[in-house]
Coordinates of C-alpha atoms in Angstrom, one line a residue:
Chain B
M1 CA 28.0 53.1 -18.0
S2 CA 29.9 50.9 -20.5
K3 CA 31.1 47.5 -19.6
T4 CA 34.8 48.3 -20.1
A5 CA 34.5 51.3 -17.9
L6 CA 33.1 49.2 -15.1
K7 CA 35.8 46.6 -15.5
A8 CA 38.5 49.3 -15.3
N9 CA 37.7 51.0 -12.1
N10 CA 36.3 48.5 -9.6
S11 CA 36.3 44.9 -8.6
K12 CA 32.8 45.2 -7.0
L13 CA 29.6 46.5 -8.4
E14 CA 27.9 49.4 -6.7
W15 CA 24.1 49.3 -6.3
V16 CA 23.5 51.8 -9.1
D17 CA 25.4 49.6 -11.5
V18 CA 23.8 46.4 -10.3
I19 CA 20.2 47.7 -10.7
E20 CA 21.0 48.9 -14.2
H21 CA 22.1 45.4 -15.2
V22 CA 19.2 43.8 -13.4
Y23 CA 16.7 45.9 -15.4
E24 CA 18.6 45.1 -18.6
S25 CA 17.9 41.3 -18.1
R26 CA 16.3 39.9 -21.2
I27 CA 16.4 36.2 -22.1
D28 CA 15.5 34.4 -25.3
A29 CA 13.7 31.4 -23.6
V30 CA 13.3 29.4 -26.9
G31 CA 16.9 29.8 -27.9
L32 CA 18.0 28.9 -24.4
N33 CA 15.9 25.8 -24.2
E34 CA 17.3 24.6 -27.6
R35 CA 20.9 25.3 -26.6
V36 CA 20.5 23.4 -23.3
A37 CA 18.8 20.5 -25.0
S38 CA 21.5 20.2 -27.6
L39 CA 24.2 20.1 -24.9
A40 CA 22.4 17.2 -23.4
T41 CA 22.9 15.0 -26.5
R42 CA 26.7 14.8 -26.2
S43 CA 27.9 11.3 -25.8
I44 CA 30.6 10.7 -23.3
K45 CA 33.0 7.8 -23.9
K46 CA 34.2 5.4 -21.3
E47 CA 37.5 6.9 -20.0
S48 CA 36.0 10.4 -20.0
K49 CA 33.0 9.1 -18.2
L50 CA 35.1 7.6 -15.4
E51 CA 37.0 10.9 -15.0
A52 CA 33.7 12.8 -15.0
L53 CA 32.2 10.5 -12.3
N54 CA 35.2 10.9 -10.1
M55 CA 35.0 14.7 -10.6
I56 CA 31.3 14.6 -9.6
V57 CA 32.2 12.8 -6.4
S58 CA 34.8 15.5 -5.6
M59 CA 32.2 18.2 -6.3
C60 CA 29.5 16.7 -4.1
D61 CA 28.1 18.5 -1.1
L62 CA 26.7 15.5 0.7
T63 CA 23.5 16.8 2.2
T64 CA 20.9 15.9 4.8
L65 CA 18.5 18.6 5.9
E66 CA 15.7 16.9 7.7
G67 CA 13.9 17.4 11.0
E68 CA 14.8 13.8 11.7
D69 CA 18.6 14.3 11.5
T70 CA 20.4 13.0 14.5
K71 CA 24.0 12.8 15.7
G72 CA 24.1 9.2 14.5
K73 CA 22.8 10.1 11.1
I74 CA 25.3 12.9 10.7
S75 CA 28.2 10.7 11.9
Q76 CA 27.3 8.1 9.3
M77 CA 27.0 10.6 6.5
S78 CA 30.3 12.3 7.4
A79 CA 32.1 9.0 7.4
K80 CA 30.7 8.3 3.9
A81 CA 31.8 11.8 2.8
V82 CA 35.4 11.1 3.7
K83 CA 35.4 7.6 2.2
P84 CA 32.5 7.4 -0.3
D85 CA 33.4 3.8 -1.3
P86 CA 35.6 2.0 1.3
G87 CA 36.1 -0.8 -1.3
D88 CA 37.8 1.6 -3.8
K89 CA 40.5 3.8 -2.6
S90 CA 40.8 5.6 -6.0
I91 CA 37.5 7.4 -5.3
P92 CA 38.1 10.9 -3.9
S93 CA 36.4 12.4 -0.8
V94 CA 33.4 14.6 -1.4
A95 CA 33.8 18.4 -1.2
A96 CA 31.7 19.0 1.8
V97 CA 28.9 17.8 4.0
C98 CA 25.9 20.1 4.3
V99 CA 23.8 20.1 7.5
Y100 CA 21.7 22.3 9.8
P101 CA 23.6 24.7 12.1
S102 CA 22.8 22.6 15.2
L103 CA 24.6 19.6 13.8
V104 CA 27.7 21.4 12.5
S105 CA 29.9 20.5 15.5
I106 CA 29.2 16.8 15.1
A107 CA 30.0 16.8 11.4
K108 CA 33.1 19.0 12.0
E109 CA 34.4 16.4 14.5
K110 CA 33.9 13.5 12.1
V111 CA 35.6 15.1 9.1
K112 CA 38.5 16.8 10.9
N113 CA 41.3 14.6 9.5
S114 CA 40.2 15.0 5.9
N115 CA 39.8 17.8 3.4
V116 CA 36.0 17.6 3.6
K117 CA 34.5 20.9 4.5
V118 CA 31.4 21.5 6.6
A119 CA 28.6 23.6 5.1
A120 CA 25.7 24.9 7.2
V121 CA 22.4 26.2 5.8
S122 CA 21.4 29.3 7.7
S123 CA 19.2 32.4 7.5
Y124 CA 16.2 30.2 8.4
F125 CA 16.5 27.8 5.5
P126 CA 14.4 27.0 3.6
S127 CA 11.8 29.8 3.8
G128 CA 13.9 32.7 5.1
Q129 CA 10.7 34.2 6.4
V130 CA 12.0 35.8 9.6
P131 CA 13.3 39.2 10.6
M132 CA 16.9 40.1 9.6
D133 CA 18.2 39.9 13.3
S134 CA 17.2 36.3 13.5
K135 CA 19.0 35.5 10.2
I136 CA 22.2 37.1 11.5
L137 CA 21.9 35.2 14.8
D138 CA 21.4 31.9 12.9
T139 CA 24.4 32.6 10.7
K140 CA 26.6 33.7 13.6
F141 CA 25.8 30.5 15.4
A142 CA 26.7 28.3 12.5
I143 CA 30.0 30.0 12.1
E144 CA 30.8 29.8 15.8
E145 CA 30.1 26.0 15.6
G146 CA 32.8 25.8 13.0
A147 CA 31.1 25.9 9.6
D148 CA 33.5 26.4 6.7
E149 CA 30.7 27.4 4.3
I150 CA 27.4 29.0 4.8
D151 CA 24.4 28.5 2.5
I152 CA 21.7 31.2 2.9
V153 CA 18.4 31.7 1.1
I154 CA 17.5 35.0 -0.6
N155 CA 14.5 36.9 0.6
R156 CA 12.0 35.7 -2.0
K157 CA 9.2 37.7 -0.5
A158 CA 11.1 40.9 -1.1
F159 CA 12.3 39.7 -4.5
L160 CA 8.8 38.9 -5.8
E161 CA 7.5 42.1 -4.3
G162 CA 10.1 43.9 -6.4
D163 CA 12.1 45.1 -3.4
Y164 CA 15.5 44.2 -5.0
R165 CA 17.4 46.5 -2.7
K166 CA 16.2 44.6 0.4
V167 CA 17.4 41.3 -1.1
Y168 CA 20.8 42.9 -1.9
D169 CA 21.1 44.5 1.5
E170 CA 20.4 41.3 3.4
I171 CA 23.0 39.4 1.5
V172 CA 25.5 42.2 2.1
E173 CA 24.8 42.1 5.8
L174 CA 25.1 38.3 6.0
K175 CA 28.4 38.5 4.0
E176 CA 29.7 40.9 6.6
V177 CA 28.9 38.3 9.3
C178 CA 30.5 35.5 7.3
K179 CA 33.7 37.5 6.5
D180 CA 36.1 34.9 5.0
V181 CA 33.7 32.0 5.5
H182 CA 32.5 30.9 2.0
L183 CA 29.0 32.3 1.3
K184 CA 26.6 30.4 -1.0
T185 CA 23.4 32.1 -1.8
I186 CA 20.4 30.0 -2.7
L187 CA 18.1 31.6 -5.3
E188 CA 15.4 28.9 -5.1
V189 CA 14.7 29.0 -8.8
G190 CA 11.4 27.1 -8.4
D191 CA 10.0 30.1 -6.6
L192 CA 11.4 32.6 -9.1
R193 CA 9.7 30.9 -12.1
T194 CA 11.1 32.9 -15.0
Y195 CA 14.5 32.9 -16.6
E196 CA 14.7 36.7 -16.2
N197 CA 14.0 36.5 -12.5
I198 CA 16.8 33.9 -12.2
R199 CA 19.2 36.2 -13.9
K200 CA 18.2 39.2 -11.8
A201 CA 18.5 37.2 -8.6
S202 CA 21.9 35.9 -9.7
L203 CA 23.3 39.4 -10.4
I204 CA 22.0 40.8 -7.1
S205 CA 23.4 37.9 -5.2
L206 CA 26.8 38.1 -6.9
A207 CA 27.1 41.9 -6.5
A208 CA 26.2 41.6 -2.8
G209 CA 29.3 39.4 -2.3
S210 CA 28.2 35.8 -2.6
D211 CA 31.1 33.4 -3.3
F212 CA 28.6 30.9 -4.8
I213 CA 25.1 31.1 -6.2
K214 CA 23.0 28.0 -5.7
T215 CA 19.9 26.9 -7.6
S216 CA 17.6 25.4 -4.9
T217 CA 16.9 24.4 -1.4
G218 CA 15.8 20.9 -2.5
K219 CA 12.6 21.4 -0.5
L220 CA 10.4 22.3 -3.5
T221 CA 9.1 19.9 -6.0
V222 CA 10.8 22.0 -8.7
G223 CA 14.5 21.7 -8.0
S224 CA 17.5 22.5 -10.1
S225 CA 17.3 22.4 -13.9
R226 CA 20.0 22.7 -16.5
Q227 CA 18.2 25.7 -17.9
A228 CA 18.4 27.5 -14.6
C229 CA 22.0 26.5 -14.3
Y230 CA 22.6 27.9 -17.8
V231 CA 21.1 31.3 -16.9
M232 CA 23.2 31.4 -13.7
A233 CA 26.4 30.4 -15.7
K234 CA 25.9 33.3 -18.0
A235 CA 25.3 35.7 -15.1
V236 CA 28.5 34.5 -13.4
L237 CA 30.4 35.0 -16.7
D238 CA 29.0 38.6 -17.1
Y239 CA 29.9 39.4 -13.5
E240 CA 33.4 38.2 -14.1
L241 CA 33.7 40.4 -17.2
W242 CA 32.5 43.4 -15.3
T243 CA 34.5 42.9 -12.1
G244 CA 37.1 40.3 -12.6
V245 CA 35.6 38.3 -9.8
Q246 CA 35.1 34.5 -10.3
A247 CA 32.1 33.2 -8.5
G248 CA 31.0 29.6 -8.3
I249 CA 27.7 27.7 -9.0
K250 CA 26.1 25.0 -6.9
V251 CA 23.2 23.0 -8.4
A252 CA 21.0 21.2 -6.0
G253 CA 17.6 19.6 -5.8
G254 CA 16.4 16.8 -8.0
I255 CA 19.7 15.7 -9.5
R256 CA 19.5 12.0 -8.8
D257 CA 21.5 10.1 -11.4
A258 CA 25.0 10.2 -12.7
K259 CA 23.8 10.8 -16.3
D260 CA 22.0 14.0 -15.4
A261 CA 25.0 15.2 -13.4
I262 CA 27.4 14.6 -16.3
R263 CA 25.1 16.8 -18.5
Y264 CA 25.6 19.6 -16.0
L265 CA 29.4 19.1 -16.3
V266 CA 29.1 19.3 -20.1
L267 CA 27.1 22.5 -19.8
I268 CA 29.6 24.1 -17.5
N269 CA 32.5 23.0 -19.7
E270 CA 30.9 24.3 -22.9
E271 CA 29.6 27.5 -21.6
M272 CA 32.2 28.6 -19.0
G273 CA 35.3 26.6 -19.8
D274 CA 37.2 23.8 -18.0
N275 CA 38.7 26.1 -15.4
W276 CA 35.2 26.1 -13.8
L277 CA 35.3 22.3 -13.5
T278 CA 36.7 22.4 -9.9
P279 CA 35.1 21.9 -6.5
D280 CA 36.1 25.5 -5.8
L281 CA 33.8 26.8 -8.5
F282 CA 31.2 24.1 -9.2
R283 CA 29.3 21.9 -6.7
F284 CA 26.5 19.4 -6.6
G285 CA 24.1 19.4 -3.7
A286 CA 23.4 15.7 -3.4
S287 CA 21.9 13.0 -1.2
S288 CA 20.9 10.2 -3.6
L289 CA 23.2 11.4 -6.5
L290 CA 26.3 10.1 -4.8
D291 CA 24.9 6.5 -4.5
D292 CA 24.2 6.4 -8.2
V293 CA 27.6 7.8 -9.1
L294 CA 29.4 5.2 -7.0
K295 CA 27.3 2.5 -8.6
Q296 CA 28.2 3.8 -12.1
I297 CA 31.9 3.9 -11.2
R298 CA 31.9 0.3 -10.1
K299 CA 29.9 -0.7 -13.1
L300 CA 32.5 0.9 -15.4
K301 CA 35.3 -1.0 -13.6
T302 CA 33.5 -4.4 -13.3
G303 CA 31.1 -4.4 -16.2
A304 CA 28.2 -5.4 -13.9
Y305 CA 25.3 -3.2 -12.8
Q306 CA 25.2 -2.8 -9.1
A307 CA 22.7 -2.8 -6.2
S308 CA 22.8 0.0 -3.7
Y309 CA 23.1 -2.3 -0.8
Y310 CA 26.7 -2.9 -1.7
F311 CA 27.5 0.8 -0.8
P312 CA 27.6 2.6 2.6
R313 CA 24.4 4.3 3.7
G314 CA 24.5 7.9 4.6
Chain H
M1 CA -11.6 -1.6 -45.6
I2 CA -8.0 -1.0 -44.7
E3 CA -6.6 -3.7 -42.5
I4 CA -5.0 -2.3 -39.4
K5 CA -2.1 -4.4 -38.1
K6 CA -1.2 -4.3 -34.5
T7 CA 2.3 -3.2 -33.3
Y8 CA 3.4 -5.4 -30.5
K9 CA 5.4 -3.8 -27.8
N10 CA 7.4 -4.7 -24.8
Y11 CA 5.5 -4.5 -21.5
V12 CA 7.7 -2.7 -18.8
D13 CA 6.5 -1.1 -15.6
G14 CA 2.9 -1.3 -16.6
K15 CA 3.4 0.4 -19.9
Y16 CA 3.8 -0.7 -23.5
V17 CA 7.1 0.5 -24.9
R18 CA 9.2 0.0 -28.0
S19 CA 12.8 -1.0 -27.6
E20 CA 14.9 2.0 -26.6
S21 CA 17.2 1.0 -29.5
G22 CA 14.4 1.3 -32.0
K23 CA 15.3 -2.1 -33.4
T24 CA 12.9 -4.9 -34.2
Y25 CA 13.0 -8.5 -35.4
S26 CA 10.5 -10.2 -37.6
V27 CA 8.3 -13.2 -36.7
K28 CA 5.9 -14.9 -39.0
L29 CA 2.3 -15.6 -38.1
G30 CA 0.2 -17.3 -40.7
N31 CA 0.9 -15.4 -43.9
E32 CA 1.9 -12.2 -42.1
H33 CA 5.1 -10.9 -40.7
F34 CA 5.1 -8.9 -37.4
E35 CA 7.9 -6.7 -36.1
L36 CA 8.6 -7.3 -32.4
P37 CA 10.9 -5.1 -30.3
L38 CA 14.5 -6.4 -30.2
T39 CA 15.2 -5.8 -26.5
S40 CA 18.5 -4.0 -25.9
R41 CA 20.8 -4.0 -22.9
K42 CA 19.3 -0.6 -21.8
D43 CA 15.8 -2.2 -22.0
I44 CA 17.0 -4.9 -19.6
R45 CA 18.3 -2.3 -17.2
D46 CA 15.1 -0.4 -17.3
A47 CA 13.2 -3.6 -16.7
V48 CA 15.3 -4.4 -13.7
V49 CA 14.7 -0.9 -12.2
S50 CA 11.0 -1.5 -12.6
S51 CA 11.1 -5.1 -11.3
K52 CA 12.9 -3.9 -8.2
S53 CA 10.1 -1.6 -7.3
G54 CA 7.5 -4.2 -8.4
F55 CA 9.0 -6.7 -6.1
K56 CA 8.6 -4.4 -3.1
K57 CA 4.9 -3.9 -3.9
W58 CA 4.2 -7.5 -4.8
N59 CA 6.0 -8.9 -1.8
S60 CA 4.1 -6.6 0.6
T61 CA 0.8 -7.5 -1.0
S62 CA -1.0 -10.0 1.2
P63 CA -1.0 -13.6 -0.1
Y64 CA -4.8 -13.5 -0.1
T65 CA -4.8 -10.5 -2.5
R66 CA -2.2 -12.2 -4.6
T67 CA -4.5 -15.2 -5.0
Q68 CA -7.3 -12.9 -6.2
I69 CA -5.1 -11.0 -8.6
L70 CA -3.8 -14.3 -10.2
Y71 CA -7.3 -15.6 -10.4
R72 CA -8.4 -12.5 -12.2
L73 CA -5.6 -13.1 -14.7
S74 CA -7.3 -16.4 -15.7
E75 CA -10.5 -14.5 -16.1
M76 CA -8.9 -12.0 -18.4
L77 CA -7.4 -14.8 -20.5
E78 CA -10.7 -16.5 -20.8
G79 CA -12.2 -13.3 -22.2
N80 CA -9.7 -13.3 -24.9
R81 CA -9.9 -17.0 -25.8
K82 CA -10.5 -16.3 -29.5
S83 CA -7.5 -14.2 -30.1
Y84 CA -5.2 -16.7 -28.3
L85 CA -6.6 -19.6 -30.3
S86 CA -6.1 -17.6 -33.5
I87 CA -2.5 -16.9 -32.7
L88 CA -1.8 -20.5 -31.8
Q89 CA -3.6 -21.8 -34.9
N90 CA -1.8 -19.3 -37.2
S91 CA 1.4 -20.7 -35.7
S92 CA 0.6 -23.9 -37.5
F93 CA -1.0 -25.8 -34.6
T94 CA -4.2 -27.8 -35.0
K95 CA -7.4 -26.4 -33.5
K96 CA -7.4 -29.3 -31.0
Y97 CA -3.9 -28.7 -29.9
A98 CA -4.5 -24.9 -29.6
E99 CA -7.6 -25.5 -27.4
K100 CA -5.8 -27.9 -25.2
D101 CA -2.9 -25.5 -24.7
F102 CA -5.2 -22.7 -23.8
E103 CA -7.3 -24.8 -21.4
N104 CA -4.2 -26.1 -19.8
S105 CA -3.0 -22.5 -19.3
I106 CA -6.2 -21.4 -17.6
Q107 CA -6.0 -24.5 -15.3
K108 CA -2.4 -23.8 -14.4
I109 CA -3.1 -20.2 -13.5
I110 CA -6.0 -21.2 -11.2
W111 CA -3.8 -23.9 -9.6
F112 CA -1.1 -21.4 -8.8
A113 CA -3.6 -18.7 -7.8
G114 CA -4.9 -21.2 -5.2
L115 CA -1.3 -22.0 -4.1
A116 CA -0.5 -18.3 -3.5
D117 CA -1.9 -18.2 0.0
K118 CA -1.1 -21.8 0.9
W119 CA 2.5 -22.5 0.0
E120 CA 3.8 -21.0 3.2
Q121 CA 2.1 -23.6 5.2
L122 CA 3.3 -26.3 2.9
V123 CA 7.0 -25.5 2.6
G124 CA 7.6 -23.7 6.0
N125 CA 8.7 -25.8 8.9
L126 CA 8.9 -26.0 12.7
N127 CA 12.2 -27.7 13.3
P128 CA 12.8 -30.2 16.1
V129 CA 15.4 -28.9 18.6
S130 CA 16.5 -30.2 22.0
G131 CA 15.5 -27.2 24.1
E132 CA 12.6 -25.0 25.1
Y133 CA 12.5 -23.2 21.8
F134 CA 10.5 -22.9 18.7
N135 CA 12.9 -23.2 15.7
I136 CA 11.1 -22.0 12.6
S137 CA 12.3 -22.0 9.0
H138 CA 10.4 -19.2 7.3
Q139 CA 10.4 -19.0 3.5
N140 CA 10.9 -15.7 1.7
P141 CA 10.8 -14.8 -2.0
I142 CA 14.2 -14.3 -3.5
G143 CA 13.6 -11.0 -5.4
V144 CA 13.9 -10.1 -9.0
V145 CA 13.8 -13.2 -11.3
F146 CA 14.8 -13.3 -14.9
S147 CA 13.1 -16.0 -16.8
L148 CA 14.0 -17.1 -20.4
N149 CA 11.0 -18.6 -22.1
K150 CA 11.2 -21.7 -24.2
N151 CA 11.6 -21.1 -27.9
T152 CA 8.6 -23.2 -28.9
I153 CA 5.3 -21.4 -29.2
S154 CA 3.0 -22.5 -26.3
L155 CA 0.9 -20.4 -23.9
S156 CA 1.0 -22.9 -21.1
Q157 CA 4.8 -23.2 -21.3
L158 CA 5.1 -19.4 -21.1
I159 CA 2.7 -19.3 -18.1
L160 CA 4.6 -22.1 -16.3
S161 CA 7.9 -20.2 -16.7
I162 CA 6.4 -17.2 -15.0
L163 CA 3.9 -18.3 -12.4
P164 CA 6.0 -20.3 -9.9
P165 CA 8.2 -17.2 -8.9
L166 CA 5.1 -14.9 -9.2
T167 CA 3.1 -17.1 -6.8
V168 CA 5.6 -16.8 -4.0
G169 CA 6.0 -13.0 -4.3
C170 CA 9.0 -12.5 -6.7
S171 CA 8.8 -10.1 -9.6
V172 CA 9.6 -11.5 -13.0
I173 CA 11.3 -10.3 -16.2
S174 CA 10.3 -12.8 -18.9
L175 CA 12.1 -12.8 -22.3
S176 CA 10.8 -14.7 -25.3
N177 CA 12.3 -15.0 -28.8
D178 CA 10.3 -16.9 -31.4
S179 CA 7.4 -17.1 -29.0
G180 CA 7.6 -13.3 -28.5
L181 CA 4.3 -12.5 -30.2
L182 CA 2.3 -14.7 -27.9
A183 CA 4.1 -13.4 -24.9
L184 CA 3.4 -9.8 -25.8
K185 CA -0.2 -10.7 -26.4
F186 CA -0.3 -12.2 -22.9
A187 CA 1.2 -8.9 -21.6
E188 CA -2.1 -7.2 -22.6
D189 CA -4.0 -9.4 -20.2
I190 CA -1.5 -8.8 -17.3
N191 CA -2.4 -5.1 -17.6
N192 CA -6.0 -5.8 -17.0
S193 CA -5.6 -8.2 -14.1
D194 CA -4.6 -5.7 -11.3
L195 CA -1.0 -6.8 -11.1
P196 CA 0.9 -3.8 -9.9
P197 CA 3.3 -2.2 -12.5
G198 CA 6.7 -3.8 -12.5
V199 CA 5.7 -7.1 -11.0
L200 CA 5.8 -8.8 -14.4
N201 CA 7.7 -7.3 -17.3
I202 CA 7.5 -9.1 -20.7
L203 CA 10.2 -8.6 -23.3
S204 CA 11.0 -10.0 -26.7
G205 CA 14.4 -10.4 -28.3
D206 CA 17.5 -12.4 -28.6
F207 CA 18.9 -13.7 -25.3
T208 CA 22.4 -14.6 -26.7
K209 CA 23.1 -10.8 -27.1
L210 CA 22.0 -10.1 -23.5
I211 CA 23.7 -12.9 -21.6
D212 CA 26.3 -10.7 -19.9
D213 CA 23.9 -8.0 -19.0
V214 CA 21.4 -10.3 -17.4
S215 CA 23.8 -12.6 -15.6
K216 CA 26.1 -9.9 -14.3
H217 CA 23.3 -7.5 -13.1
V218 CA 23.6 -7.5 -9.3
E219 CA 19.9 -6.7 -8.8
I220 CA 18.7 -9.8 -10.6
S221 CA 18.6 -12.5 -7.9
L222 CA 17.9 -15.5 -10.0
V223 CA 18.2 -16.5 -13.6
S224 CA 15.9 -19.4 -14.7
I225 CA 16.4 -20.8 -18.2
H226 CA 13.5 -22.7 -19.7
D227 CA 15.1 -23.0 -23.1
N228 CA 17.9 -25.2 -24.5
L229 CA 21.1 -23.2 -24.4
S230 CA 24.6 -24.4 -25.4
Q231 CA 26.9 -25.7 -22.6
E232 CA 29.1 -22.8 -23.3
A233 CA 26.4 -20.2 -22.8
I234 CA 25.3 -21.9 -19.5
K235 CA 28.8 -21.9 -18.3
K236 CA 29.1 -18.2 -19.0
I237 CA 25.9 -17.5 -17.2
E238 CA 27.0 -19.4 -14.2
V239 CA 30.5 -17.8 -14.0
N240 CA 29.0 -14.3 -14.3
A241 CA 26.3 -15.1 -11.8
S242 CA 28.8 -16.3 -9.2
E243 CA 30.1 -12.7 -8.9
S244 CA 26.9 -11.6 -7.2
V245 CA 26.0 -15.0 -5.7
K246 CA 23.1 -15.2 -8.1
R247 CA 21.1 -18.4 -8.5
V248 CA 21.0 -20.1 -11.9
K249 CA 18.3 -22.7 -12.6
I250 CA 18.4 -24.6 -15.9
N251 CA 15.0 -26.0 -16.9
P252 CA 13.6 -26.0 -13.4
S253 CA 10.5 -28.1 -12.6
T254 CA 7.3 -26.4 -13.4
E255 CA 5.0 -29.0 -11.9
G256 CA 3.6 -29.2 -8.4
I257 CA 4.8 -27.7 -5.2
S258 CA 8.5 -28.3 -6.1
S259 CA 8.2 -25.7 -8.8
I260 CA 8.2 -22.8 -6.3
L261 CA 11.2 -24.0 -4.2
P262 CA 14.0 -22.5 -6.4
Y263 CA 12.5 -19.0 -5.8
L264 CA 12.6 -19.2 -2.0
E265 CA 15.2 -18.3 0.6
T266 CA 15.1 -19.8 4.0
K267 CA 15.2 -17.6 7.1
T268 CA 15.4 -19.5 10.4
V269 CA 14.3 -17.9 13.7
W270 CA 14.5 -19.1 17.3
H271 CA 11.8 -18.2 19.8
P272 CA 11.6 -19.3 23.4
K273 CA 8.6 -21.5 24.4
G274 CA 6.4 -20.0 27.0
T275 CA 5.7 -22.3 29.9

């Protein structure tokens, strides 16, 4: 089926069309690496940098996903999410806090008077190695607790075994549970290994109804990379061309400093256009990134390099 | 035979690195010119990041181990006696002066190595209070120290500008200008003496271009100047440093127990006496 024909008659891809595109996935890895490397060399001048840093703050999903998370830790982090730097009112709130389902209600209570959203990871994050019923239960629970956004993981077992239909069906089923709640699907690019696989997983997740696709869980040593982000950006653009639906991208895992984060913004701006530079369509999953961004903002304003103990913990 | 000349490099985080800027400056040694890295503002920032983690490691190393590591530093120097003497003599010093400077350096390292596990007894205090309490003033290393080396070429001077903070557990960033070559040569012996990476970073370059970056950097806790700067420059350092309540020491003493005092912070604790 031609691309124009697809665009004309539906806003959602059927499985037959999805699988056709999935099998068509071919990526020139050498060219991609060079393009991504060249985008990283752009120099950003002072005023633009300040704007970019503020933008990064507003795009952050401030995250803690540890076994040791307690009510206290979530309260502290949520307070920081609302006012990242109490000493500087011009700095916006972050986009969301991201926690385990059992801690959603605590985070929700803490951010209720702000525009900060609460995201929960579900479907047995980070492995997803449980029966479908459990994933549904996990997701339902998070939504009942009040989560505004749900981050799920794709079934990598099924994906790597080549059972793409199962991956698709699971996401469709979870999207039905989510209804209007924002669904972010984590591909875990470190497990997928090749660019082709990242593109395939992206297309499957988008076609199954994900509002966002997300690079990583942050639990692997291989987290997000700008290359993976690039592949996903192209998949999102193609999906928009075919269906008219705009989906978002969330990069997470291993993005620790402001400089790296700015390079992601450059990549998105160059490849997708500046209408993607909004928290509705682009997010950073961050724990230590926010601290560095706050430090850099104050450095730009005062000229002095900062120590992290001048900023709130969280 | 083709003569192979050494490229001297900065020593940061346990590695030999060129300046990130790629810039160098020229120093003369005998009849030869050497290009030393001209430390940039970014290099300073990298050194601070490394020193911060170095401080954590060094401060948590036991004083006894610090003693042994510093002693080993003197052993490493002794093994390279010839090359130090040749650098000093090629810097137009007499053989006698060069030998004296070198001997002096070794003696000073051994003296400070010995002090490393004894200074706490010497400078700590049990304060008299009118009550059934112990009141103890405990001394702690201040953190990351930036030290500007004197502009005259002398190994013992370099070592005395570094050792007092190092002895008490601070990490040190040392910057030398004209004496850069000797300092970078010394960096090669640090690498062999078991000092953890980041504890001592040795840089070469022009301090006047780095004044703001050093004195404003919040994570540098103390700036010690062992060189003669203009009143204007000192004033600038002090004003910048006040923003982050940073200590500034101009030509601090390098002799005896008083040499370590600037690098200490006092923490006082109360503890009830058992009866």
